[in-house]
Short mmCIF file of C-alpha atoms and ligand atoms in Angstrom, two decimals:
data_model
loop_
_atom_site.label_atom_id
_atom_site.label_comp_id
_atom_site.label_asym_id
_atom_site.label_seq_id
_atom_site.Cartn_x
_atom_site.Cartn_y
_atom_site.Cartn_z
CA MET S 116 139.76 211.78 34.34
CA THR S 117 140.05 209.72 36.93
CA ARG S 118 137.63 210.29 40.59
CA THR S 119 138.88 208.87 43.57
CA ALA S 120 135.74 207.26 45.31
CA PRO S 121 134.85 208.74 48.60
CA ARG S 122 136.75 206.85 51.44
CA ARG S 123 135.24 204.81 53.94
CA HIS S 124 134.18 205.42 57.53
CA PHE S 125 133.24 203.76 60.86
CA ALA S 126 130.38 206.03 61.32
CA SER S 127 127.30 203.57 60.60
CA ASP S 128 126.82 200.54 58.05
CA ASN S 129 124.67 202.99 56.52
CA TYR S 130 127.52 204.29 55.12
CA ALA S 131 127.93 202.11 53.14
CA GLY S 132 126.25 201.66 49.29
CA ILE S 133 124.67 198.59 47.94
CA CYS S 134 126.72 195.40 47.87
CA PRO S 135 127.00 193.37 44.59
CA ALA S 136 124.08 190.70 45.31
CA ALA S 137 121.48 193.78 46.09
CA TRP S 138 122.10 195.32 43.06
CA GLU S 139 122.12 193.35 41.13
CA ALA S 140 119.11 191.58 42.18
CA MET S 141 117.96 195.00 41.65
CA ALA S 142 118.86 195.31 37.64
CA ARG S 143 117.01 191.95 37.43
CA ALA S 144 113.84 193.25 38.83
CA ASN S 145 113.93 196.28 36.04
CA ALA S 146 113.27 193.29 33.59
CA GLY S 147 109.78 195.58 32.49
CA HIS S 148 106.52 195.93 33.92
CA GLU S 149 105.35 194.25 37.18
CA PRO S 150 102.77 194.03 39.07
CA GLY S 151 102.69 196.62 42.17
CA TYR S 152 101.87 196.79 45.87
CA GLY S 153 103.94 193.53 46.33
CA ASP S 154 101.75 190.97 43.58
CA ASP S 155 104.78 190.57 42.01
CA ALA S 156 107.20 187.38 41.50
CA HIS S 157 109.58 188.80 43.55
CA THR S 158 107.87 189.48 46.81
CA ALA S 159 106.74 186.23 46.76
CA ARG S 160 110.01 184.70 46.09
CA ALA S 161 111.78 186.75 48.55
CA ALA S 162 108.82 186.27 51.41
CA ASP S 163 109.11 182.11 50.64
CA LEU S 164 112.96 182.58 50.83
CA ILE S 165 112.44 184.03 54.52
CA ARG S 166 110.40 181.15 54.96
CA GLN S 167 112.53 178.56 54.05
CA LEU S 168 116.15 180.48 56.09
CA PHE S 169 113.68 180.18 59.01
CA GLU S 170 112.60 177.27 58.53
CA THR S 171 108.57 177.13 59.61
CA ASP S 172 105.90 179.28 58.03
CA CYS S 173 105.71 182.83 58.90
CA GLU S 174 104.07 186.38 57.86
CA VAL S 175 106.59 188.03 55.93
CA PHE S 176 106.30 192.36 55.55
CA PHE S 177 108.55 194.76 53.34
CA VAL S 178 108.91 198.45 54.53
CA PHE S 179 111.24 200.97 53.45
CA ASN S 180 113.05 201.05 57.40
CA GLY S 181 113.81 199.53 61.03
CA THR S 182 111.53 203.12 62.84
CA SER S 183 108.00 201.49 60.47
CA ALA S 184 108.91 198.11 60.88
CA ASN S 185 109.75 198.59 64.76
CA SER S 186 107.16 200.90 64.96
CA LEU S 187 104.21 199.26 63.19
CA SER S 188 105.36 195.55 64.91
CA LEU S 189 105.03 196.57 68.01
CA ALA S 190 101.40 198.58 67.52
CA SER S 191 100.66 194.80 66.14
CA MET S 192 101.02 193.19 69.46
CA GLY S 193 99.24 195.40 71.80
CA GLN S 194 96.55 198.10 71.92
CA SER S 195 96.61 202.14 73.18
CA TYR S 196 97.40 201.39 77.02
CA HIS S 197 99.67 198.73 76.75
CA SER S 198 103.78 199.15 77.46
CA VAL S 199 106.57 197.09 75.92
CA ILE S 200 110.14 196.92 77.69
CA CYS S 201 113.39 197.70 76.51
CA HIS S 202 116.78 198.73 77.40
CA GLU S 203 117.14 202.04 77.92
CA VAL S 204 119.42 202.22 75.03
CA ALA S 205 116.90 200.79 72.55
CA HIS S 206 116.74 202.22 69.43
CA VAL S 207 112.88 202.35 69.55
CA GLU S 208 113.44 204.43 72.90
CA THR S 209 116.58 206.75 71.72
CA ASP S 210 116.37 206.74 67.99
CA GLU S 211 111.88 206.26 66.62
CA CYS S 212 111.27 209.65 67.74
CA GLY S 213 108.46 208.53 69.70
CA ALA S 214 106.90 206.96 66.70
CA PRO S 215 106.48 203.55 68.53
CA GLU S 216 104.04 205.16 70.86
CA PHE S 217 102.76 207.59 67.91
CA PHE S 218 101.83 204.08 65.17
CA SER S 219 100.39 202.67 68.48
CA ASN S 220 98.20 205.45 69.55
CA GLY S 221 100.42 205.33 72.93
CA MET S 222 101.54 202.44 74.11
CA LYS S 223 104.45 203.48 76.29
CA VAL S 224 108.19 202.36 76.35
CA LEU S 225 109.02 201.63 79.59
CA THR S 226 113.36 201.14 79.45
CA VAL S 227 115.20 199.13 82.22
CA ALA S 228 118.66 198.90 82.24
CA GLY S 229 121.31 196.36 81.57
CA GLY S 230 124.76 196.13 81.37
CA ASP S 231 125.51 195.53 77.73
CA GLY S 232 122.89 196.86 76.24
CA LYS S 233 120.89 194.00 77.27
CA VAL S 234 117.73 193.20 78.97
CA THR S 235 117.99 190.53 81.45
CA PRO S 236 114.83 188.39 83.16
CA ALA S 237 115.62 189.92 86.44
CA ALA S 238 114.58 193.51 84.67
CA VAL S 239 112.02 192.22 83.34
CA GLU S 240 110.23 191.05 85.87
CA LYS S 241 110.93 193.86 87.95
CA VAL S 242 109.33 196.45 86.20
CA VAL S 243 106.12 194.30 85.36
CA ARG S 244 105.56 193.23 89.25
CA ARG S 245 106.32 197.35 90.19
CA ARG S 246 103.19 198.27 89.54
CA THR S 247 99.74 195.88 88.63
CA ASP S 248 97.08 198.62 89.17
CA ILE S 249 94.99 199.87 86.66
CA HIS S 250 96.34 203.27 86.69
CA PHE S 251 99.78 202.01 85.35
CA PRO S 252 100.21 201.11 81.04
CA LYS S 253 99.88 197.31 81.53
CA PRO S 254 102.90 195.19 80.07
CA ARG S 255 102.60 193.52 77.05
CA ALA S 256 105.89 193.15 75.26
CA VAL S 257 109.72 193.02 75.93
CA SER S 258 111.17 194.32 73.33
CA LEU S 259 115.18 192.80 72.45
CA THR S 260 117.66 194.51 70.18
CA GLN S 261 120.13 192.24 68.54
CA ALA S 262 122.73 192.58 67.45
CA THR S 263 122.39 195.67 70.59
CA GLU S 264 122.94 199.04 70.18
CA LEU S 265 126.16 198.52 72.32
CA GLY S 266 127.29 195.99 69.92
CA THR S 267 126.76 192.43 71.52
CA VAL S 268 124.64 189.56 71.25
CA TYR S 269 121.85 187.28 72.78
CA THR S 270 123.15 183.93 72.92
CA PRO S 271 120.56 181.14 72.44
CA ASP S 272 119.85 180.67 76.04
CA GLU S 273 119.60 184.75 77.14
CA VAL S 274 116.58 185.12 74.44
CA LYS S 275 114.86 182.14 76.03
CA ALA S 276 115.32 182.63 79.95
CA VAL S 277 114.21 186.15 78.59
CA TRP S 278 111.03 184.37 76.90
CA ALA S 279 110.76 182.17 79.90
CA THR S 280 109.68 185.09 82.56
CA ALA S 281 107.86 187.27 79.49
CA ARG S 282 105.95 183.86 79.46
CA SER S 283 105.09 183.38 82.81
CA LEU S 284 103.72 187.61 83.10
CA GLY S 285 102.38 186.98 79.94
CA LEU S 286 104.38 189.20 77.69
CA ARG S 287 105.15 188.75 73.88
CA ILE S 288 109.01 188.90 72.46
CA HIS S 289 109.57 191.80 69.24
CA MET S 290 113.29 191.63 68.28
CA ASP S 291 114.95 194.44 66.75
CA GLY S 292 117.36 192.94 64.27
CA ALA S 293 118.53 196.08 62.01
CA ARG S 294 121.89 194.24 62.89
CA PHE S 295 120.13 190.32 63.23
CA ALA S 296 122.39 188.92 59.98
CA ASN S 297 125.43 189.82 62.32
CA ALA S 298 123.87 188.44 65.31
CA VAL S 299 123.54 185.42 63.59
CA ALA S 300 127.27 185.19 62.01
CA GLU S 301 128.79 185.87 65.31
CA LEU S 302 126.86 182.76 67.36
CA GLY S 303 127.27 180.57 64.04
CA VAL S 304 123.86 179.12 65.10
CA ALA S 305 120.43 178.85 62.82
CA PRO S 306 118.44 182.18 62.61
CA LYS S 307 115.76 180.34 64.08
CA GLU S 308 117.80 178.91 67.26
CA ILE S 309 117.74 182.76 67.98
CA THR S 310 113.90 183.84 67.18
CA TRP S 311 110.92 181.82 67.36
CA GLN S 312 112.39 178.86 68.36
CA ALA S 313 113.41 181.07 71.42
CA GLY S 314 110.42 182.58 72.34
CA VAL S 315 110.80 185.49 69.49
CA ASP S 316 106.65 186.36 68.24
CA VAL S 317 107.97 188.81 66.00
CA LEU S 318 110.98 189.82 64.07
CA CYS S 319 112.11 193.12 61.97
CA PHE S 320 114.82 191.45 59.77
CA GLY S 321 117.12 194.59 58.68
CA GLY S 322 118.39 194.61 55.17
CA THR S 323 119.56 198.27 55.15
CA LYS S 324 122.65 198.05 57.17
CA ASN S 325 123.25 194.63 55.75
CA GLY S 326 124.01 195.88 52.00
CA MET S 327 120.38 196.67 50.25
CA ALA S 328 120.04 200.51 49.18
CA VAL S 329 116.68 200.09 51.61
CA GLY S 330 114.07 198.05 53.02
CA GLU S 331 113.94 195.99 56.31
CA ALA S 332 111.40 192.71 56.64
CA VAL S 333 108.56 192.55 59.66
CA VAL S 334 108.62 188.65 60.25
CA PHE S 335 105.83 187.31 61.80
CA PHE S 336 106.06 183.97 63.65
CA ASP S 337 103.04 184.30 65.24
CA LYS S 338 100.72 184.61 62.24
CA GLU S 339 97.58 186.31 64.20
CA LEU S 340 99.41 189.52 65.31
CA ALA S 341 100.12 190.03 61.57
CA ARG S 342 96.20 190.23 60.82
CA GLU S 343 95.41 193.51 59.29
CA PHE S 344 99.09 194.04 58.77
CA ASP S 345 99.07 195.10 55.72
CA TYR S 346 96.35 197.84 56.67
CA ARG S 347 98.73 199.11 58.70
CA CYS S 348 101.25 199.50 56.74
CA LYS S 349 99.49 201.46 53.99
CA GLN S 350 98.25 203.91 56.68
CA ALA S 351 101.80 204.36 57.49
CA GLY S 352 103.20 205.55 54.19
CA GLN S 353 104.75 202.25 54.48
CA LEU S 354 103.20 200.05 51.13
CA ALA S 355 105.50 200.21 48.60
CA SER S 356 104.24 200.81 45.22
CA LYS S 357 107.05 199.24 43.10
CA MET S 358 107.39 196.93 46.11
CA ARG S 359 109.79 194.63 43.96
CA PHE S 360 112.38 196.49 44.44
CA LEU S 361 112.12 196.70 48.03
CA ALA S 362 111.83 192.42 47.86
CA ALA S 363 114.52 192.03 44.68
CA PRO S 364 117.51 193.12 46.70
CA TRP S 365 116.20 190.01 49.70
CA VAL S 366 116.10 187.37 46.72
CA GLY S 367 119.69 188.12 45.85
CA MET S 368 121.32 188.47 49.23
CA LEU S 369 119.19 185.45 50.43
CA GLU S 370 120.15 183.13 46.87
CA SER S 371 123.39 184.14 47.16
CA GLY S 372 124.24 183.90 50.37
CA ALA S 373 125.60 187.74 51.05
CA TRP S 374 122.87 188.71 54.30
CA LEU S 375 125.36 186.66 55.86
CA ALA S 376 128.71 186.78 53.98
CA ASN S 377 128.56 190.37 54.68
CA ALA S 378 128.12 190.22 58.36
CA ARG S 379 130.30 187.89 58.55
CA HIS S 380 133.07 190.27 56.76
CA ALA S 381 131.49 193.09 58.84
CA ASN S 382 132.06 191.29 62.40
CA ALA S 383 135.81 189.73 60.98
CA MET S 384 136.73 194.16 60.19
CA ALA S 385 135.36 195.05 63.29
CA GLU S 386 137.22 191.95 65.29
CA LEU S 387 141.05 193.45 63.70
CA LEU S 388 139.87 196.39 64.14
CA ARG S 389 139.92 195.37 68.02
CA GLY S 390 143.23 193.72 68.11
CA GLU S 391 144.73 196.80 66.66
CA LEU S 392 143.62 199.71 68.94
CA ALA S 393 144.15 196.53 71.92
CA ALA S 394 147.47 196.80 70.45
CA ILE S 395 148.11 200.63 71.23
CA PRO S 396 148.38 201.84 75.09
CA GLY S 397 145.84 204.90 75.89
CA VAL S 398 142.65 203.42 74.35
CA LYS S 399 140.66 201.29 75.87
CA LEU S 400 138.30 199.20 75.07
CA LEU S 401 134.17 199.40 76.22
CA GLN S 402 132.21 196.56 75.94
CA PRO S 403 133.08 193.10 74.31
CA ARG S 404 133.30 192.53 70.70
CA GLN S 405 130.68 190.61 69.36
CA ALA S 406 128.82 192.05 66.46
CA ASN S 407 130.24 194.89 63.57
CA ALA S 408 131.25 197.68 66.26
CA VAL S 409 134.47 198.73 68.62
CA PHE S 410 132.94 201.06 71.40
CA ALA S 411 136.60 202.74 72.34
CA GLU S 412 137.98 205.00 74.97
CA LEU S 413 139.46 207.64 73.14
CA PRO S 414 141.09 210.56 74.43
CA LYS S 415 139.09 213.23 73.98
CA PRO S 416 141.63 215.48 71.88
CA VAL S 417 142.40 212.06 69.90
CA VAL S 418 139.16 211.91 68.90
CA GLY S 419 139.24 215.29 67.56
CA ALA S 420 142.29 215.04 65.91
CA LEU S 421 140.56 212.18 64.35
CA HIS S 422 137.71 213.56 62.95
CA GLN S 423 140.26 216.14 61.51
CA ARG S 424 141.77 213.50 59.69
CA GLY S 425 138.83 213.13 58.02
CA TRP S 426 137.41 210.65 59.72
CA ARG S 427 134.01 209.65 60.94
CA PHE S 428 132.46 207.88 63.58
CA TYR S 429 130.01 208.46 66.29
CA ASP S 430 130.50 209.51 70.01
CA PHE S 431 128.56 208.63 72.52
CA ILE S 432 129.19 211.46 74.99
CA ALA S 433 126.59 209.83 77.70
CA TRP S 434 128.91 206.40 77.62
CA GLY S 435 132.09 208.51 77.21
CA GLY S 436 132.79 206.15 74.43
CA SER S 437 133.67 206.06 70.14
CA ARG S 438 131.48 204.24 68.26
CA LEU S 439 133.23 201.87 65.02
CA MET S 440 131.33 200.30 63.45
CA CYS S 441 132.09 198.50 60.14
CA ALA S 442 130.08 197.26 56.80
CA TRP S 443 130.34 194.46 54.44
CA ASP S 444 132.28 196.82 52.68
CA THR S 445 135.08 198.00 55.02
CA THR S 446 138.86 196.94 54.03
CA GLU S 447 141.49 195.20 56.07
CA ALA S 448 143.17 198.89 54.50
CA ASP S 449 140.79 201.16 56.03
CA VAL S 450 141.12 199.16 59.35
CA ARG S 451 144.54 199.47 59.67
CA ALA S 452 144.54 203.21 58.00
CA PHE S 453 142.65 203.62 61.03
CA ALA S 454 144.44 201.98 63.63
CA ALA S 455 147.91 203.43 62.38
CA ASP S 456 146.42 207.19 62.50
CA VAL S 457 144.57 206.25 66.49
CA ARG S 458 148.95 205.01 67.17
CA ASP S 459 150.73 208.15 65.47
CA LEU S 460 148.38 210.64 68.08
CA LEU S 461 148.57 208.42 70.81
CA VAL S 462 151.95 207.25 71.28
CA VAL S 463 154.57 209.51 71.90
CA ARG S 464 158.13 208.66 70.30
C1 PLP M 696 119.48 200.69 62.21
C2 PLP M 696 119.01 200.82 63.28
C3 PLP M 696 117.35 200.96 63.20
C4 PLP M 696 116.79 201.22 61.54
O1 PLP M 696 117.03 202.45 61.96
P1 PLP M 696 115.87 203.43 60.33
O2 PLP M 696 117.13 204.97 60.83
O3 PLP M 696 114.78 203.81 60.79
O4 PLP M 696 116.30 202.28 59.06
C5 PLP M 696 116.74 199.99 63.74
N1 PLP M 696 117.33 199.36 65.36
C6 PLP M 696 118.53 199.52 65.25
C7 PLP M 696 119.54 199.15 66.45
C8 PLP M 696 119.44 200.30 64.80
O5 PLP M 696 120.59 200.34 64.53
#
């Protein structure tokens, strides 16, 4: 009996499966008994490879997901009476169910507006200067999402500009890098250029959306912030007992270069999709395509009809657009089939 593979969608890069490099590394880690809780060779090797990638001595921890990576690293940056500044559409504000506040015992998230999903130095300065009295939670950190929730990327100069302001105001910098690889692929920079060399103190480096089954790496460039972070992870239920299966995929992805190849591919598919959609009258593209997502405004009946034809993607009602996300395994045929359906529904013959 033949089984047809389920079709691919444009809803999220977490709809995709596990890429070969990650899968094979898991299989290699499955050879027999190894110590638990991170005292194994795969975990040590993965952390070393991350230090090599960033060309610096940093502290590395592996956790299950992005919400915990963000929440726990933010909690390590301040006290319960502090606040963290982020964009109003930032995942830490809109998609983590209050976990950053919860795990920091009350650190408040302060949001700012900004074009293309980006935090600007002026916005940071404004929110910090607005209140300096004891009745307001003291700003302590800025959180930047790279690539942003709106599919754009911060250039090294943009990160550095936020850093200059942050430094003058005594703020640390946190980076939500659930799609960090896509940003590196787009910018063509060395990872250090948009992290520690641009003032980032801690990076949540995404593995899941890049092609792993599960797992994000929390990378502390300021090692002092990592003090007792292992306890924080354990208390939060984020210390993997069989840690090697969180760590081994990083070894596979980093040694083979799949982390970057996957991101480049996903970005290229998004660019192909952008081009296809741009050529269809009646489709309005929103933000520039800079990572692996295309944001487009499609007429409402067309969105409904596409869903009816079986395509899955998210509609961000607040922004009036549809988010079309490509993954490491999105194919040209997927993109062209989707665009053909859009054309079919929009173009009057
Ligand atoms: C997916 C994502 C995360 C991680 O989410 P989890 O579901 O907790 O793994 C974090 N930040 C951004 C911007 C994301 O898109």
